[in-house]
PDB file of N, CA, C and O in Angstrom:
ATOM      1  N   UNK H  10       0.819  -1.191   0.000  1.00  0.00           N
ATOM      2  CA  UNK H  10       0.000   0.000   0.000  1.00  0.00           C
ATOM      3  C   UNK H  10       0.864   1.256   0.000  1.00  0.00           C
ATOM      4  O   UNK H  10       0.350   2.288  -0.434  1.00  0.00           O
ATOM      5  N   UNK H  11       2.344   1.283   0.518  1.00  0.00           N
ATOM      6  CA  UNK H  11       2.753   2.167   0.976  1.00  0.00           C
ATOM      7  C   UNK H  11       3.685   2.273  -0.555  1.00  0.00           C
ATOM      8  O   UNK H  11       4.227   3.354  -0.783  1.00  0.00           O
ATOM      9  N   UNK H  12       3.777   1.631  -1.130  1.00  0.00           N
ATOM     10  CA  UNK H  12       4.773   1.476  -2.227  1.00  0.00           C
ATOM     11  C   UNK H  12       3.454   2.297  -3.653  1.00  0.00           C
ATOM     12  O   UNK H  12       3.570   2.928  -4.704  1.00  0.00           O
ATOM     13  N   UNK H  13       2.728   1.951  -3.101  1.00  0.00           N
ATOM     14  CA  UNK H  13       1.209   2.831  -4.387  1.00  0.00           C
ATOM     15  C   UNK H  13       0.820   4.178  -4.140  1.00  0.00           C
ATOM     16  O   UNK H  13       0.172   4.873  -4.924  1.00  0.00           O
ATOM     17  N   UNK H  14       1.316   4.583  -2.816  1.00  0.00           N
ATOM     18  CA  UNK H  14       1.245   6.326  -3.182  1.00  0.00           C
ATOM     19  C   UNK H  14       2.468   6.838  -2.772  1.00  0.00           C
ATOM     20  O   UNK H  14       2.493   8.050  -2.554  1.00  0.00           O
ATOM     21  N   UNK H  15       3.487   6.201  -2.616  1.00  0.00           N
ATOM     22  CA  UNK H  15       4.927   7.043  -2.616  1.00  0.00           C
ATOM     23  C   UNK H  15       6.118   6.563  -3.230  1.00  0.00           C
ATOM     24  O   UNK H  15       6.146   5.335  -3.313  1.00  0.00           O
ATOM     25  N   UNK H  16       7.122   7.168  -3.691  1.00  0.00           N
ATOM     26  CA  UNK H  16       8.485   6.821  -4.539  1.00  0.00           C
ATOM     27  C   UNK H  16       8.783   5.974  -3.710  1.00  0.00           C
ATOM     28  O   UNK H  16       8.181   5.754  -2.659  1.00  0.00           O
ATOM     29  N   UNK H  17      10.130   5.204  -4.284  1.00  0.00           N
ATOM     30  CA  UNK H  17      11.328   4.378  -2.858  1.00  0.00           C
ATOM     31  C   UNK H  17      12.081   5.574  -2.117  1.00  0.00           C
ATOM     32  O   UNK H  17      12.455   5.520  -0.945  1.00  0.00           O
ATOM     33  N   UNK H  18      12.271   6.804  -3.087  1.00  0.00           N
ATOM     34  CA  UNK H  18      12.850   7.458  -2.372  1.00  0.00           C
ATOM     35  C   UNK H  18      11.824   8.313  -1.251  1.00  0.00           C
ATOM     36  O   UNK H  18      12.318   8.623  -0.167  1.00  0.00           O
ATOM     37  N   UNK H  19      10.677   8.605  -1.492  1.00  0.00           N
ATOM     38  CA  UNK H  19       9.876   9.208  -0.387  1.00  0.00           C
ATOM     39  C   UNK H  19       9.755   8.398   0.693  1.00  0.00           C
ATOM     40  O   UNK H  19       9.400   8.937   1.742  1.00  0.00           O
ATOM     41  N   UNK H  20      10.006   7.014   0.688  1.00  0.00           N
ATOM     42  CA  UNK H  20       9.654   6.060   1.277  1.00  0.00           C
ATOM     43  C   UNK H  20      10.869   5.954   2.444  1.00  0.00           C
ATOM     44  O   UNK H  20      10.818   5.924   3.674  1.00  0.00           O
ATOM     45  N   UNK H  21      11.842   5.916   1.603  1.00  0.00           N
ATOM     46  CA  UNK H  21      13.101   5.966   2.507  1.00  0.00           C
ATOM     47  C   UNK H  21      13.499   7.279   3.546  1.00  0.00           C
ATOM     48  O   UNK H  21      14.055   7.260   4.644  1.00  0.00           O
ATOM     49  N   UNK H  22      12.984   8.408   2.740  1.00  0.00           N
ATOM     50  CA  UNK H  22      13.612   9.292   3.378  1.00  0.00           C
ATOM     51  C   UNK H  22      12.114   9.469   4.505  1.00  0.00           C
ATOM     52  O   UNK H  22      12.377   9.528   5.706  1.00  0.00           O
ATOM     53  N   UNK H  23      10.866   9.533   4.157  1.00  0.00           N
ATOM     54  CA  UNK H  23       9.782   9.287   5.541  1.00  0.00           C
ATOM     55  C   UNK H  23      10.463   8.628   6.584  1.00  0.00           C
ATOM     56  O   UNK H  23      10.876   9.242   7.567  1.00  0.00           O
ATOM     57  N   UNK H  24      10.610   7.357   6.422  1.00  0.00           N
ATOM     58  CA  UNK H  24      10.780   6.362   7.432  1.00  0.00           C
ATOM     59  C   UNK H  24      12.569   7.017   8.379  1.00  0.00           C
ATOM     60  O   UNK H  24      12.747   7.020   9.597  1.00  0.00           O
ATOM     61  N   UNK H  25      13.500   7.440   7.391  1.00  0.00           N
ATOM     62  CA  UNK H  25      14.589   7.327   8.536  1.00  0.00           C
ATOM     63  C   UNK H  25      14.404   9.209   9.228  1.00  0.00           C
ATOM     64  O   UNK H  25      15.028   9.617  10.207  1.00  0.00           O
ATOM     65  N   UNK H  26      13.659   9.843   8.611  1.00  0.00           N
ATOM     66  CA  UNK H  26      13.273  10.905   9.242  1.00  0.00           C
ATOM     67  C   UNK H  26      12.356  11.007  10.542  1.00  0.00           C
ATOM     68  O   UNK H  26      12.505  11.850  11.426  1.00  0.00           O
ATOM     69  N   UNK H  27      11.421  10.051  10.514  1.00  0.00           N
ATOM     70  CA  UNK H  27      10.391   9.675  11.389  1.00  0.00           C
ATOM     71  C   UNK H  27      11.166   8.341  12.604  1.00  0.00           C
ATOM     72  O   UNK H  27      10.607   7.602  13.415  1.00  0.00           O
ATOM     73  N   UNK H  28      12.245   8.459  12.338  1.00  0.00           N
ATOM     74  CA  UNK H  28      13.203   7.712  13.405  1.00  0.00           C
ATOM     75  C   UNK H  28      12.957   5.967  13.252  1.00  0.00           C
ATOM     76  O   UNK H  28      13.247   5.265  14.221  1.00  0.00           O
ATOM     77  N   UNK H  29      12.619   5.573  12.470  1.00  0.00           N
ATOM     78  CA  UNK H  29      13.043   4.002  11.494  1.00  0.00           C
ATOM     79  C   UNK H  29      14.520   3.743  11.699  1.00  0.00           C
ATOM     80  O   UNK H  29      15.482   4.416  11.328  1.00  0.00           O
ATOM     81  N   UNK H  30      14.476   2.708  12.317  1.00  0.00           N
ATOM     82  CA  UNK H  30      16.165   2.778  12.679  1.00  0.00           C
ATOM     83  C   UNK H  30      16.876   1.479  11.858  1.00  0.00           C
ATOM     84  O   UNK H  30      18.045   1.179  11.617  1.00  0.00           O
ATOM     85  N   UNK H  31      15.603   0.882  11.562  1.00  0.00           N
ATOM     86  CA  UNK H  31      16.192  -0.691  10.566  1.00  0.00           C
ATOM     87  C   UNK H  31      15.272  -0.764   9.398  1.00  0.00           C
ATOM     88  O   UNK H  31      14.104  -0.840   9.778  1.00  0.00           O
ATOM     89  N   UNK H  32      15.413  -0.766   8.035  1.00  0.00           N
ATOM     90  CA  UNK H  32      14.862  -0.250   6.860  1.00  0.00           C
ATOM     91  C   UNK H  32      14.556  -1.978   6.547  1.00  0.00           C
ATOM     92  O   UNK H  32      15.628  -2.583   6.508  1.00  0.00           O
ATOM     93  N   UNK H  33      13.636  -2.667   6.374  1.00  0.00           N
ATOM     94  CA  UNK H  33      12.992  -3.818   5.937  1.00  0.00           C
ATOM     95  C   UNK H  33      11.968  -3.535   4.495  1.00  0.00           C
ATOM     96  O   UNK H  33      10.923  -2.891   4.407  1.00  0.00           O
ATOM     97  N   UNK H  34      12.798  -4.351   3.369  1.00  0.00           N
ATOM     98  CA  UNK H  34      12.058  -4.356   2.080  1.00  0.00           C
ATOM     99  C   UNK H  34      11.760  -5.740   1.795  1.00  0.00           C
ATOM    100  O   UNK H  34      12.603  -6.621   1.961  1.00  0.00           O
ATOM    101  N   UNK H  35      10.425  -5.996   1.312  1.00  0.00           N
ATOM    102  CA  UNK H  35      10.020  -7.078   1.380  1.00  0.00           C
ATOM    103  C   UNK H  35      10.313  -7.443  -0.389  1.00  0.00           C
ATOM    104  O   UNK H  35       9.909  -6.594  -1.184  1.00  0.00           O
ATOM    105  N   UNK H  36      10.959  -8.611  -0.904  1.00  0.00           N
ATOM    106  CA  UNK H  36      11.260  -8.902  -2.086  1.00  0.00           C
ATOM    107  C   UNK H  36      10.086 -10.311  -2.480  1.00  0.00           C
ATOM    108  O   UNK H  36      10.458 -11.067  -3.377  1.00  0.00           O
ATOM    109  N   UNK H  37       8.970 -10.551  -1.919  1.00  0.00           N
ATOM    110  CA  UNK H  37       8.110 -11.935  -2.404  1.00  0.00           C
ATOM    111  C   UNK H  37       7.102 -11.682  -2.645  1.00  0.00           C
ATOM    112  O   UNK H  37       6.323 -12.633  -2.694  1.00  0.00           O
ATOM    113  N   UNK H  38       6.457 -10.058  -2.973  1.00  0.00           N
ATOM    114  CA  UNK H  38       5.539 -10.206  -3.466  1.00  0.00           C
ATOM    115  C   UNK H  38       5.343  -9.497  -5.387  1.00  0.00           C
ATOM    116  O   UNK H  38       6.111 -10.049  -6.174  1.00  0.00           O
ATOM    117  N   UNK H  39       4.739  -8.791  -5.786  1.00  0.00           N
ATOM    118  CA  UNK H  39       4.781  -8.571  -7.035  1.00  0.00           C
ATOM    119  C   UNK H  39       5.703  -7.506  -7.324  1.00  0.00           C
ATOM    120  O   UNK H  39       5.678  -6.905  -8.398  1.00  0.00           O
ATOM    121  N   UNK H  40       6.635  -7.219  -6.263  1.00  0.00           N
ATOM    122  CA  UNK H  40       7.462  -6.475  -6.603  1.00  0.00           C
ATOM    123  C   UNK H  40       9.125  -7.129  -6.252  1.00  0.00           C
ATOM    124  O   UNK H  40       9.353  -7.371  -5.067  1.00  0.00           O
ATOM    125  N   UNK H  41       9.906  -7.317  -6.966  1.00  0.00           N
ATOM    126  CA  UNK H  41      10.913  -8.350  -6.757  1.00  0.00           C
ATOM    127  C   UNK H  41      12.305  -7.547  -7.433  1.00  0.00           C
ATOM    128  O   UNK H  41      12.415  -7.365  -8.645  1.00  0.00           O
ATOM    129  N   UNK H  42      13.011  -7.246  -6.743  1.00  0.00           N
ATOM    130  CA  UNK H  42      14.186  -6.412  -6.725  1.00  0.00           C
ATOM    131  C   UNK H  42      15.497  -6.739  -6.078  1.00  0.00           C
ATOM    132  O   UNK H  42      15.687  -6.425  -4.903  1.00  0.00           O
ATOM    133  N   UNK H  43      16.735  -7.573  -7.039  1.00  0.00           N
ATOM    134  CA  UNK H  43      17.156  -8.509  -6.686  1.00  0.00           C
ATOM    135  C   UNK H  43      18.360  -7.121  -6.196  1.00  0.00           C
ATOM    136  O   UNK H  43      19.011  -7.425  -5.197  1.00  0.00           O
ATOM    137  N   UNK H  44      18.643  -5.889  -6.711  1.00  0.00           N
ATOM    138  CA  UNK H  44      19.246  -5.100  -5.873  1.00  0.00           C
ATOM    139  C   UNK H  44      18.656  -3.712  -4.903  1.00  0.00           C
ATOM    140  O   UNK H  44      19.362  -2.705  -4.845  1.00  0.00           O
ATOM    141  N   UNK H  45      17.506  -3.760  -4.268  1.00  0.00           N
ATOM    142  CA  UNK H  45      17.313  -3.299  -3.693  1.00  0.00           C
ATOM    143  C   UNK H  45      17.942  -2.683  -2.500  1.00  0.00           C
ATOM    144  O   UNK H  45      17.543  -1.629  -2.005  1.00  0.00           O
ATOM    145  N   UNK H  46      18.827  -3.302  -2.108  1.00  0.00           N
ATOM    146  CA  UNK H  46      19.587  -2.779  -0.448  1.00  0.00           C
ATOM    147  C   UNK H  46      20.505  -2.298  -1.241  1.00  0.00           C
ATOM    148  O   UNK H  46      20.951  -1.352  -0.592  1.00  0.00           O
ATOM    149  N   UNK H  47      21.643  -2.387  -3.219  1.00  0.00           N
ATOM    150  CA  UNK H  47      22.023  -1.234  -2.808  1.00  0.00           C
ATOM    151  C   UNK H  47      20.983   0.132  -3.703  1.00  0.00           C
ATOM    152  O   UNK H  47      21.515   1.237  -3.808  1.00  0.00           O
ATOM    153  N   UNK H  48      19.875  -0.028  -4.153  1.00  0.00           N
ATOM    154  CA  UNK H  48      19.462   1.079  -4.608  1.00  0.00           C
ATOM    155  C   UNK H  48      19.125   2.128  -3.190  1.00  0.00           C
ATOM    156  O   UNK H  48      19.358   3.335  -3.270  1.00  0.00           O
ATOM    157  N   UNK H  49      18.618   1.575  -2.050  1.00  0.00           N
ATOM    158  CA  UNK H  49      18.283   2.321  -0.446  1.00  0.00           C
ATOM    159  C   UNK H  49      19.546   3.021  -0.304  1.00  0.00           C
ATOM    160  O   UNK H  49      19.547   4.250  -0.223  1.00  0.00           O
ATOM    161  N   UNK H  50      20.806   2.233  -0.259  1.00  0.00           N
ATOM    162  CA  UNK H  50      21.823   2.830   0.257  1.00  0.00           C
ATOM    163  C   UNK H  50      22.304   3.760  -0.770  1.00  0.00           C
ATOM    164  O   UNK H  50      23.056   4.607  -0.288  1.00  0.00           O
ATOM    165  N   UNK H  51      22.074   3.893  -2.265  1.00  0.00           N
ATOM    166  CA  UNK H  51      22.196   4.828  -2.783  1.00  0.00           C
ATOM    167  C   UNK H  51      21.557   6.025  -2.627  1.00  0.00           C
ATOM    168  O   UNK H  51      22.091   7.107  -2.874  1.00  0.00           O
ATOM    169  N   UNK H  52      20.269   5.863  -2.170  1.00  0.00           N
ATOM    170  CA  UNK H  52      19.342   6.883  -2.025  1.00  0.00           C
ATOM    171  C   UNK H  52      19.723   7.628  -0.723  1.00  0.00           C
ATOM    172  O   UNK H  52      19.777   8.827  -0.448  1.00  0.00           O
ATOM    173  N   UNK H  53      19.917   6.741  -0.169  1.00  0.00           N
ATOM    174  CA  UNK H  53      20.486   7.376   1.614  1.00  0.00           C
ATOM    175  C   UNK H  53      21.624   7.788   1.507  1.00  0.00           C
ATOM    176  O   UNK H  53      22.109   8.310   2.511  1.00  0.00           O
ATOM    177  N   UNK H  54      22.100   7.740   0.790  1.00  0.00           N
ATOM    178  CA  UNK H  54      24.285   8.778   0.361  1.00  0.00           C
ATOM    179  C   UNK H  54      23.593   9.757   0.001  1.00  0.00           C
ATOM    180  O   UNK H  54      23.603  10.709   0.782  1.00  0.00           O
ATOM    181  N   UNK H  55      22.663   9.906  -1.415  1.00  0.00           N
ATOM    182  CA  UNK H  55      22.268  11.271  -2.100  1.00  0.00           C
ATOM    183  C   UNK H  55      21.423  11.977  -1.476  1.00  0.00           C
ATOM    184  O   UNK H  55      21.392  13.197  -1.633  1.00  0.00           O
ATOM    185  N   UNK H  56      20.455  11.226  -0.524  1.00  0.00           N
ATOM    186  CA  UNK H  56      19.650  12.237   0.102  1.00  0.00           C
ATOM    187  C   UNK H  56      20.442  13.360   1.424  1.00  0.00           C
ATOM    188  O   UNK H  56      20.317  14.584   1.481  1.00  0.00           O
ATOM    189  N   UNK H  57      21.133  12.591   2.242  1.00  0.00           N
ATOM    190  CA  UNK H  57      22.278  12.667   3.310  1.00  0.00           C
ATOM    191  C   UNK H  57      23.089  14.471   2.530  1.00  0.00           C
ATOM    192  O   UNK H  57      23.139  15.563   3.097  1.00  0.00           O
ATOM    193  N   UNK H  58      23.700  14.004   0.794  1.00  0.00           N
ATOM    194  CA  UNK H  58      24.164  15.051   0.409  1.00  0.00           C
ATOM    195  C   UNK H  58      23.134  16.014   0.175  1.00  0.00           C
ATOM    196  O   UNK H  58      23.483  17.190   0.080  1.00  0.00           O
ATOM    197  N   UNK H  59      21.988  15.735   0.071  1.00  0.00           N
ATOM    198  CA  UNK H  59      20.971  17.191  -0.478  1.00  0.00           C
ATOM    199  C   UNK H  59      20.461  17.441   0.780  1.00  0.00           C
ATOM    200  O   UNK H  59      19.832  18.499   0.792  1.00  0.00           O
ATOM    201  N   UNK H  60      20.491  16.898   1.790  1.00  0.00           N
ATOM    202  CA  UNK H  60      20.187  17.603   3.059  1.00  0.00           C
ATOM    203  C   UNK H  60      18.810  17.105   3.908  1.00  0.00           C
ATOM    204  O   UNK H  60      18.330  17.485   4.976  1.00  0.00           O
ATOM    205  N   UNK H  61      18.403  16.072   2.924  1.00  0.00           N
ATOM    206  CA  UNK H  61      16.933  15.651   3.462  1.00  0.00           C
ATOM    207  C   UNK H  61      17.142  14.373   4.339  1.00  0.00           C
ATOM    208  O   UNK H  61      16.219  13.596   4.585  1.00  0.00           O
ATOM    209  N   UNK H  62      18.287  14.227   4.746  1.00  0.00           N
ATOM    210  CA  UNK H  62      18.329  13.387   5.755  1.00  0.00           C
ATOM    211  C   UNK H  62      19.883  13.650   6.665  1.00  0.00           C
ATOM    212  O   UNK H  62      20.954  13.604   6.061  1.00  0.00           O
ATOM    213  N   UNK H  63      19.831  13.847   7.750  1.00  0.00           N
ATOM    214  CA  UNK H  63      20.786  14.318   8.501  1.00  0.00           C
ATOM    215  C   UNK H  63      21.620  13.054   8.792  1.00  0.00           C
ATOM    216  O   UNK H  63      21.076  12.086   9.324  1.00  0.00           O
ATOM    217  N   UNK H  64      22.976  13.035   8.445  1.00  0.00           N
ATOM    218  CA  UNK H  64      23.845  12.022   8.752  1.00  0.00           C
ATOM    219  C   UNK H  64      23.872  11.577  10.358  1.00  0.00           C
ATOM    220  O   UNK H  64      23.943  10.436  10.813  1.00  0.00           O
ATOM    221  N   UNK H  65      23.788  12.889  11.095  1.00  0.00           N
ATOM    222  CA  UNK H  65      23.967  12.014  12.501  1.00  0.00           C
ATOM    223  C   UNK H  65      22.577  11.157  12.978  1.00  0.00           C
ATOM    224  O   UNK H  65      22.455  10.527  14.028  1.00  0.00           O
ATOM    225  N   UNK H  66      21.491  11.328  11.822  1.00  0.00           N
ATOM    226  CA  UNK H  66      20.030  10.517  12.180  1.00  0.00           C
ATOM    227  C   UNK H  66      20.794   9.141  11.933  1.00  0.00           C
ATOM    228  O   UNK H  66      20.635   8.302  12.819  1.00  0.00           O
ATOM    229  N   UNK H  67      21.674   8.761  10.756  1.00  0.00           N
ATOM    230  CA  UNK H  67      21.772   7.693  10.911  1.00  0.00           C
ATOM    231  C   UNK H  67      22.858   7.149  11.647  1.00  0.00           C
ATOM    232  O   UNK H  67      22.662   5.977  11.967  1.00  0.00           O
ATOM    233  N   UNK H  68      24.065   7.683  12.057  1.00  0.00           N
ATOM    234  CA  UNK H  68      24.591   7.373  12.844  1.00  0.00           C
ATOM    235  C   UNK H  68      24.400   7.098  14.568  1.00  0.00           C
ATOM    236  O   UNK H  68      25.149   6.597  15.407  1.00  0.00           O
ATOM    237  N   UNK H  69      23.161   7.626  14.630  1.00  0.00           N
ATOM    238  CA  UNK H  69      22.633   7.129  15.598  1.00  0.00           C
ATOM    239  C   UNK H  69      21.715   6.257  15.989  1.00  0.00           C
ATOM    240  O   UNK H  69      21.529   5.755  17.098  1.00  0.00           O
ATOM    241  N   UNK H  70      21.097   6.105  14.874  1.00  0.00           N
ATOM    242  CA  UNK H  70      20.260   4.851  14.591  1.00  0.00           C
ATOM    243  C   UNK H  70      21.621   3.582  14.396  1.00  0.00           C
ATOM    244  O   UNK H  70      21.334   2.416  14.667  1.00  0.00           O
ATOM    245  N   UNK H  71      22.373   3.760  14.148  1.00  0.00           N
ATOM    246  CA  UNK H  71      24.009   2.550  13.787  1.00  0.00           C
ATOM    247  C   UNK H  71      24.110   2.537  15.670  1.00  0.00           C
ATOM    248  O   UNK H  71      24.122   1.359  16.028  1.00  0.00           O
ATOM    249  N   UNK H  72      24.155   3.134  16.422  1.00  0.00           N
ATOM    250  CA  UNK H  72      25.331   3.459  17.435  1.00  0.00           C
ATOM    251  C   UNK H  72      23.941   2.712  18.041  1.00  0.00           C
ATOM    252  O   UNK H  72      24.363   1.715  18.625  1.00  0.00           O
ATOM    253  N   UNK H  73      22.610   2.750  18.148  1.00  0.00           N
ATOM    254  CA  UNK H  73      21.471   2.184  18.557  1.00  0.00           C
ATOM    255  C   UNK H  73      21.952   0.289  18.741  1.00  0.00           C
ATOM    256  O   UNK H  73      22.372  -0.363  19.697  1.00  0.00           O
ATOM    257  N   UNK H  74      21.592  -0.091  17.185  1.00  0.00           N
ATOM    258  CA  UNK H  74      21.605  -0.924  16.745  1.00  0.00           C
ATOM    259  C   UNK H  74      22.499  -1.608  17.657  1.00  0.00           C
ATOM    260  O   UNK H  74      22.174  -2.277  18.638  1.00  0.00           O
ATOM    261  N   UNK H  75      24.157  -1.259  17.039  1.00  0.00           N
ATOM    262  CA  UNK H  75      25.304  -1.807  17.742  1.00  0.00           C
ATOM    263  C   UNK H  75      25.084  -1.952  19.382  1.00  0.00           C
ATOM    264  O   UNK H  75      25.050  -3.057  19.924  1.00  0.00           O
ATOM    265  N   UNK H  76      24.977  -1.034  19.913  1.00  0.00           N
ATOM    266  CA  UNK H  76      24.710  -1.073  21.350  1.00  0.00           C
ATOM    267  C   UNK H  76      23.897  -2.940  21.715  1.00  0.00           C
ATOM    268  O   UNK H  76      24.393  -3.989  22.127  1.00  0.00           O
ATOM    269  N   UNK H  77      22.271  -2.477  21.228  1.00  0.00           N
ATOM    270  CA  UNK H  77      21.756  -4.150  21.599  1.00  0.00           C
ATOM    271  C   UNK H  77      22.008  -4.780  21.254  1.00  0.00           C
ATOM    272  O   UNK H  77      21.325  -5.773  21.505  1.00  0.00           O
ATOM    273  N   UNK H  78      23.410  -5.036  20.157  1.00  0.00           N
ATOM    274  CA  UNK H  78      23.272  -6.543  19.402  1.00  0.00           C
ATOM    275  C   UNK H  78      24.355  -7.149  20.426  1.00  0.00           C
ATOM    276  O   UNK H  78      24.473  -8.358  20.625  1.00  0.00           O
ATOM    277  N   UNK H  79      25.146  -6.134  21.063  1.00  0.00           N
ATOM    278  CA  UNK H  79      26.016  -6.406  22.827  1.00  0.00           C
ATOM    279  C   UNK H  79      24.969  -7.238  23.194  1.00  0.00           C
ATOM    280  O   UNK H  79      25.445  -8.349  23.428  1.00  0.00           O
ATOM    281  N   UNK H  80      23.683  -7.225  23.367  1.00  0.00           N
ATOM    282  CA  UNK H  80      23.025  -7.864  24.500  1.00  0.00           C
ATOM    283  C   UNK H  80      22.530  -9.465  24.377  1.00  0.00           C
ATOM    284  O   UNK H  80      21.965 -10.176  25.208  1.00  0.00           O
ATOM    285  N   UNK H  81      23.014  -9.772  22.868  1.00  0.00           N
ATOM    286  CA  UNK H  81      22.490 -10.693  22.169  1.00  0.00           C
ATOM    287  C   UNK H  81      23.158 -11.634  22.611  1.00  0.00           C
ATOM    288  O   UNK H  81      22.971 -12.775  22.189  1.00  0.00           O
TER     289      UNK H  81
END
């Protein structure tokens, strides 16, 4: 539903703006995208440079992550 009224890139940059700290793309249904993780991470370098996503959002969403996977 969310893929029928917005780009990948609106999609990406909503979610890590709105504090999404782990980006999950689903590849089994009618949409099948055998490079998807790196088209995201392309989008997340260029957006990062045009300003619509603040680098320390994701470095802190990383420094998040890392922290609990200690707990694992």
């Amino acid at each position: 539903a969310i893929r029928d009224n917005y780009s990948l890139n609106k999609i990406t940059i909503l979610a890590i703006n709105s504090g999404v700290d782990i980006l999950l793309f689903s590849n089994n249904l009618n949409y099948h995208d055998k490079k998807i993780a790196k088209k995201i991470h392309k989008i997340v370098k260029k957006e990062i440079k045009k300003g619509n996503i603040k680098e320390e959002t994701i470095d802190k969403s990383y420094n998040k992550i890392m922290e609990l996977k200690k707990n694992i």
